[in-house]
Tab-separated table of C-alpha atoms and ligand atoms in Angstrom:
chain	number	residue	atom	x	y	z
S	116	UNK	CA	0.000	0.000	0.000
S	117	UNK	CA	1.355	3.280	-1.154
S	118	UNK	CA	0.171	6.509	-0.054
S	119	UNK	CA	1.111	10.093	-1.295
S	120	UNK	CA	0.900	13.402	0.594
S	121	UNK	CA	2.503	16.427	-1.687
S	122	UNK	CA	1.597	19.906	-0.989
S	123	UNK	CA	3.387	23.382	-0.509
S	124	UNK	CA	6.019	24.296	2.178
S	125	UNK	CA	4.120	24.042	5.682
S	126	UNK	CA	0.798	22.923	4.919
S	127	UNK	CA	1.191	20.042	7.832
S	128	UNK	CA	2.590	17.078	5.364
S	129	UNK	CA	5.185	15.765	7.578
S	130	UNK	CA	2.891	15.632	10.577
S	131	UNK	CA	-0.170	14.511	9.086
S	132	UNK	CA	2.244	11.934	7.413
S	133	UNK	CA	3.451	10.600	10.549
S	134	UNK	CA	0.164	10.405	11.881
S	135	UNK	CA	-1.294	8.661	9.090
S	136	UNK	CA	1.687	6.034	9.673
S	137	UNK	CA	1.962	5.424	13.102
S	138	UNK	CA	-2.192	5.026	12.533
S	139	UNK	CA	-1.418	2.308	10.013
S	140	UNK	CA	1.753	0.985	11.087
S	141	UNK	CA	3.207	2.040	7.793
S	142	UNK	CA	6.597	4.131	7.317
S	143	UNK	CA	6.515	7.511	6.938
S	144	UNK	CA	9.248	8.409	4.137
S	145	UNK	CA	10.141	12.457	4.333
S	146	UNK	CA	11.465	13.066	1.048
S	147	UNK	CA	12.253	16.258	1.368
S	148	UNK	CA	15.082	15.295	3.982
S	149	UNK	CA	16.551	13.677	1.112
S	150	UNK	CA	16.656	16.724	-1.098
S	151	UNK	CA	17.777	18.995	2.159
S	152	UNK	CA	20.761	16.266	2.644
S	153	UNK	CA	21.561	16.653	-0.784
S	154	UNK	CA	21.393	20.532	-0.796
S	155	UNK	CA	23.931	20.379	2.096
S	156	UNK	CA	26.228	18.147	0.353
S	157	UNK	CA	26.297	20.751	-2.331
S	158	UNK	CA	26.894	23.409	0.465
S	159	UNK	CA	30.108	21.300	1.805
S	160	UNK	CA	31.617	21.160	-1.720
S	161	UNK	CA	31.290	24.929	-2.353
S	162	UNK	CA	29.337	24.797	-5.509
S	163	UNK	CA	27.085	27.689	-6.340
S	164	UNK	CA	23.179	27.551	-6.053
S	165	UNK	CA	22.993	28.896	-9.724
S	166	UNK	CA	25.760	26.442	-10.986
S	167	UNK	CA	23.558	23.213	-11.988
S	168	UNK	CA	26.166	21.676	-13.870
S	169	UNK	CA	28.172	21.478	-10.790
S	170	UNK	CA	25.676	20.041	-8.847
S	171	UNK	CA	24.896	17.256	-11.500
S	172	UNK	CA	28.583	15.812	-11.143
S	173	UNK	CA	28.743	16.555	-7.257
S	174	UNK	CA	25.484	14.534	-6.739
S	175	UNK	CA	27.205	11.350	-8.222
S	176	UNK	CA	29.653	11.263	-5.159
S	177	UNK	CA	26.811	12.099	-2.476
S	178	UNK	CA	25.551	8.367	-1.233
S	179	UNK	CA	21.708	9.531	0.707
S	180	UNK	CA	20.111	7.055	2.506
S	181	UNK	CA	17.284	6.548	5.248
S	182	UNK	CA	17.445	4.343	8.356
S	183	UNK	CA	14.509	4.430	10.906
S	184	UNK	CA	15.192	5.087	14.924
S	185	UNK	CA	12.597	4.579	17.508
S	186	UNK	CA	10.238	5.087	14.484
S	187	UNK	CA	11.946	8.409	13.043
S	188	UNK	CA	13.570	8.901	9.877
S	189	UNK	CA	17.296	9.704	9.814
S	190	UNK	CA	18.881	10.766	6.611
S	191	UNK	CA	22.948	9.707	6.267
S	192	UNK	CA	25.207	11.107	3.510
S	193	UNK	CA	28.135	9.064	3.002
S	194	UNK	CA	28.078	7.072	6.291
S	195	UNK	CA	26.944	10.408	9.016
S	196	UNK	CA	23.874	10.644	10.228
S	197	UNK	CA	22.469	14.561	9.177
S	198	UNK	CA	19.288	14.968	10.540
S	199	UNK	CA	19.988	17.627	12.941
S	200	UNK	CA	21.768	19.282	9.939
S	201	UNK	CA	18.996	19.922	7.336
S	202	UNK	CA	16.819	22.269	8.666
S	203	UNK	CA	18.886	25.508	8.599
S	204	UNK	CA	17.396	28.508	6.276
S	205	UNK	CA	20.954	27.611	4.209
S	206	UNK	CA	19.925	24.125	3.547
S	207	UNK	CA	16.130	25.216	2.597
S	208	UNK	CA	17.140	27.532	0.654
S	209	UNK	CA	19.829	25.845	-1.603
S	210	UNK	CA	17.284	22.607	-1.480
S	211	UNK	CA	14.810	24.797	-3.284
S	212	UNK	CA	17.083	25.556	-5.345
S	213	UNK	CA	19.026	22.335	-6.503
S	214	UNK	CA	15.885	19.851	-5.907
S	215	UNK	CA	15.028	21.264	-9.676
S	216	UNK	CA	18.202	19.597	-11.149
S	217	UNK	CA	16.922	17.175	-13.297
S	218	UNK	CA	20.401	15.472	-12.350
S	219	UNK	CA	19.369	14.896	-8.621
S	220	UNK	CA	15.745	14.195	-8.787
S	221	UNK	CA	16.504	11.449	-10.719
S	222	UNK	CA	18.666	9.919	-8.341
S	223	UNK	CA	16.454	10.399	-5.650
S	224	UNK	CA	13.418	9.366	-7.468
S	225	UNK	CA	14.923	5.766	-7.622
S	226	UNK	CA	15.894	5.896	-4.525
S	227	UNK	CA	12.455	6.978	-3.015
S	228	UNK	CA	10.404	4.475	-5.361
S	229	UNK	CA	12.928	1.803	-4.049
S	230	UNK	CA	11.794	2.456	-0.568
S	231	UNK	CA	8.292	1.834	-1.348
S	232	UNK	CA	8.785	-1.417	-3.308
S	233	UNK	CA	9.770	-3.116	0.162
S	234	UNK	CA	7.066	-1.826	2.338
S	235	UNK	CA	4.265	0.068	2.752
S	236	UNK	CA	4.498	3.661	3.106
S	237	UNK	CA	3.057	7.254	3.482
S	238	UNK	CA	5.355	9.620	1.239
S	239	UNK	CA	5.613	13.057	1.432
S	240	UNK	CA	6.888	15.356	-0.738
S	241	UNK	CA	5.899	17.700	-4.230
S	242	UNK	CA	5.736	15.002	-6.743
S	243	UNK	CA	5.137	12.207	-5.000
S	244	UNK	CA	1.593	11.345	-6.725
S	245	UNK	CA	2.392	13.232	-9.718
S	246	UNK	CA	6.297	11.283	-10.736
S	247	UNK	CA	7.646	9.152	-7.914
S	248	UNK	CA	4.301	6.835	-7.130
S	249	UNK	CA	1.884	7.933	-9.620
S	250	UNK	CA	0.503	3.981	-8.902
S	251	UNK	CA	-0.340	5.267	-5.434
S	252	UNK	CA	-4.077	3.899	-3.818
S	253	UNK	CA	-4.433	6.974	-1.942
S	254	UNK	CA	-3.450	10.551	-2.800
S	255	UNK	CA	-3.704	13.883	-1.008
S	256	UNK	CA	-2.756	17.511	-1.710
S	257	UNK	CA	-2.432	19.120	1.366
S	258	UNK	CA	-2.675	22.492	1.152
S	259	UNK	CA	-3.177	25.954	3.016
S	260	UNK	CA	-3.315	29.626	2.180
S	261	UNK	CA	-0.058	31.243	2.287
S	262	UNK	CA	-0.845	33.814	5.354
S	263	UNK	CA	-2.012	30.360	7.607
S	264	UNK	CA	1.521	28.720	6.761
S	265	UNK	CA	3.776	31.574	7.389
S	266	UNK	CA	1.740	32.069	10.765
S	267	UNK	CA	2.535	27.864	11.547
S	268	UNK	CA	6.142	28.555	11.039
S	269	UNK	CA	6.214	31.966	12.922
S	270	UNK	CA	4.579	30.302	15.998
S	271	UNK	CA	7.259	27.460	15.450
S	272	UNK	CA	10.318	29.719	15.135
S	273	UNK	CA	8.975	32.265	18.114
S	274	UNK	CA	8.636	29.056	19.960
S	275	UNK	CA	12.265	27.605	18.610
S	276	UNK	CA	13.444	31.076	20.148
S	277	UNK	CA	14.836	31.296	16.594
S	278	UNK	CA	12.815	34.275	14.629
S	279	UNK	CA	16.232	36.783	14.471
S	280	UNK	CA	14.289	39.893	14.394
S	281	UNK	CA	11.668	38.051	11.331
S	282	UNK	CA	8.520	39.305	11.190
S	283	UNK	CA	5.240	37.323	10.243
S	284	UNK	CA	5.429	39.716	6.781
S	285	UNK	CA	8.747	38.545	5.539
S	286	UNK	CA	8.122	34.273	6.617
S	287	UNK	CA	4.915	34.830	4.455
S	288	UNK	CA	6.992	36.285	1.357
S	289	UNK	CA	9.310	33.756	1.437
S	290	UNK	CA	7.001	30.912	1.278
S	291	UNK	CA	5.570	32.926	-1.590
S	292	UNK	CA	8.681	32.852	-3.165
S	293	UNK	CA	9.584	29.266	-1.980
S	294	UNK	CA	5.770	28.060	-3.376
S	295	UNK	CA	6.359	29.694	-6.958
S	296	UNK	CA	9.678	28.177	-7.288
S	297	UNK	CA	8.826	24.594	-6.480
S	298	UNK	CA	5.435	24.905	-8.598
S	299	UNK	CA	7.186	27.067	-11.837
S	300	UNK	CA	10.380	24.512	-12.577
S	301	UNK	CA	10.378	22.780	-15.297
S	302	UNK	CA	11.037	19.384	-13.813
S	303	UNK	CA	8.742	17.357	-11.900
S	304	UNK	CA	6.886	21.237	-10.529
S	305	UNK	CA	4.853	20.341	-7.428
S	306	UNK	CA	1.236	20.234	-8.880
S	307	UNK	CA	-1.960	18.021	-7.607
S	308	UNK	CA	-2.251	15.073	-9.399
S	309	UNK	CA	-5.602	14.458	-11.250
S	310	UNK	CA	-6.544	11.600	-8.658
S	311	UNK	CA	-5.168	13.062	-5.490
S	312	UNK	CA	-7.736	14.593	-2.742
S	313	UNK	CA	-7.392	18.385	-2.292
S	314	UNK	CA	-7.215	18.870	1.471
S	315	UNK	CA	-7.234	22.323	2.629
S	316	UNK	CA	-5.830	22.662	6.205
S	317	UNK	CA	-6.415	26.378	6.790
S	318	UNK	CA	-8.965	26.264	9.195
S	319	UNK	CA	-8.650	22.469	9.965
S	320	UNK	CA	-6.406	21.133	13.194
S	321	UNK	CA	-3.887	18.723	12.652
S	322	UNK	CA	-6.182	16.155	14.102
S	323	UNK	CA	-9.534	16.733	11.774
S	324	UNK	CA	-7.329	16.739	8.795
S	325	UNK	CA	-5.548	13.352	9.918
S	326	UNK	CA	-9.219	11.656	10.197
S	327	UNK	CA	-10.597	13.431	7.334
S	328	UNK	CA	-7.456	11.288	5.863
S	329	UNK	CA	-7.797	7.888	7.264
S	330	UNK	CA	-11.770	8.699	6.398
S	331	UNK	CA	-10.822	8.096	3.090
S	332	UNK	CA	-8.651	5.241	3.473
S	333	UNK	CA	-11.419	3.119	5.625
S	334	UNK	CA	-14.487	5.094	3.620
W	292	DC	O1	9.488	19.520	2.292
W	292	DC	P1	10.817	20.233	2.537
W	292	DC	O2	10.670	21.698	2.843
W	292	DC	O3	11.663	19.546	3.554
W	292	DC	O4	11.593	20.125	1.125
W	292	DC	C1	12.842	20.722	0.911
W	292	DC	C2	12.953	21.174	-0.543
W	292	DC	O5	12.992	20.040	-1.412
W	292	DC	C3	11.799	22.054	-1.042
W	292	DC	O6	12.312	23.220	-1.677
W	292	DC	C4	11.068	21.243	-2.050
W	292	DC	C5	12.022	20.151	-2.440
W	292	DC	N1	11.353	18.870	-2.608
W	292	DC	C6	11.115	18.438	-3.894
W	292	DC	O7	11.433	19.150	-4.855
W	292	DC	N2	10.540	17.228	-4.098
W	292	DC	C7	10.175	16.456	-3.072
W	292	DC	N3	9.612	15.266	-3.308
W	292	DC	C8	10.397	16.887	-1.741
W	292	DC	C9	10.991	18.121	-1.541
């Protein structure tokens, strides 16, 4: 059993994704963590966010992987355990950026559709129903307006102690920014599949949109 979850920066995927898998006792692949691992690889060799042809031939010598602990995801590149690495405004930024080299989505791709060969999973990601599974029983776009989002990850940050002086203004236009980047490349642009389920989570909690999912997977 495959399921998909794509949808724009902070519009709950990850959580709802967990939930959803720890529901079904299914994995919960984040394969976004895979793009941010790669994006910091990039960072560590010095090659420019505008330099794609770099990138292509650095991506050959990054080796990304997943391994599950207590139930989490942890991403390794080349043998060291990253997670706590990804989540800087560098890495998001330059993963924005590089996860639209048609070079490194392609690696990943196999990678991700790997995973879900050997198991069941819930998938997150932008093209997840669209490219990656497009065989997927169950699909959602999760989505939110962009003011709702960039007030999730203000809360978060204020709570993280780790706004720097941000206000609520500039989170929402870079998530504007962020949104018409990932849905304007030209590969694999993060788009609803025809199939997939539009959930809106604006005015939903985390908990009504997890049952409206598992709703549709029991009917
Ligand atoms: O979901 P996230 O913010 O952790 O993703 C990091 C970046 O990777 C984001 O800019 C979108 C990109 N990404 C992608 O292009 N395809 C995916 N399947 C997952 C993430």
């Amino acid at each position: 059993m495959k399921i998909a979850i794509d949808g724009p920066a902070g519009a709950g995927k990850s959580t709802i994704a967990r939930r959803v898998a720890a529901s079904l006792g299914y994995i919960y692949v984040d394969t976004g963590a895979m793009y941010r691992a790669m994006a910091l690889y990039l960072l560590r060799c010095g090659v420019a966010a505008d330099d794609a042809g770099s990138q292509a031939k650095a991506c050959r010598s990054a080796d990304i992987s997943i391994r599950f602990e207590g139930g989490e995801q942890q991403v390794i590149l080349n043998g060291e355990n990253v997670s706590a690495l990804i989540r800087s405004e560098e890495v998001s930024r330059m993963a924005s950026v590089s996860s639209a080299n048609p070079v490194i989505r392609e690696k990943l791709v196999s990678l991700q559709r790997k995973l879900a060969d050997e198991t069941s999973v819930v998938m997150d990601g932008r093209d997840i129903g669209t490219v990656v599974l497009p065989d997927a029983e169950l699909k959602i776009y999760l989505t939110a307006s962009a003011r709702v989002r960039a007030e999730r990850r203000f809360k978060e940050m204020a709570e993280k102690g780790a706004l720097d002086g941000k206000t609520l203004e500039e989170i929402e236009a870079s998530i504007i920014e962020r949104d018409e980047r990932d849905m304007t490349r030209e590969t694999s642009p993060l788009r609803r599949a025809d199939d997939a389920h539009l959930v809106d989570s604006s005015a939903m909690t985390i908990e009504e949109v997890t049952a409206a999912i598992l709703e549709l997977i029991h009917g």
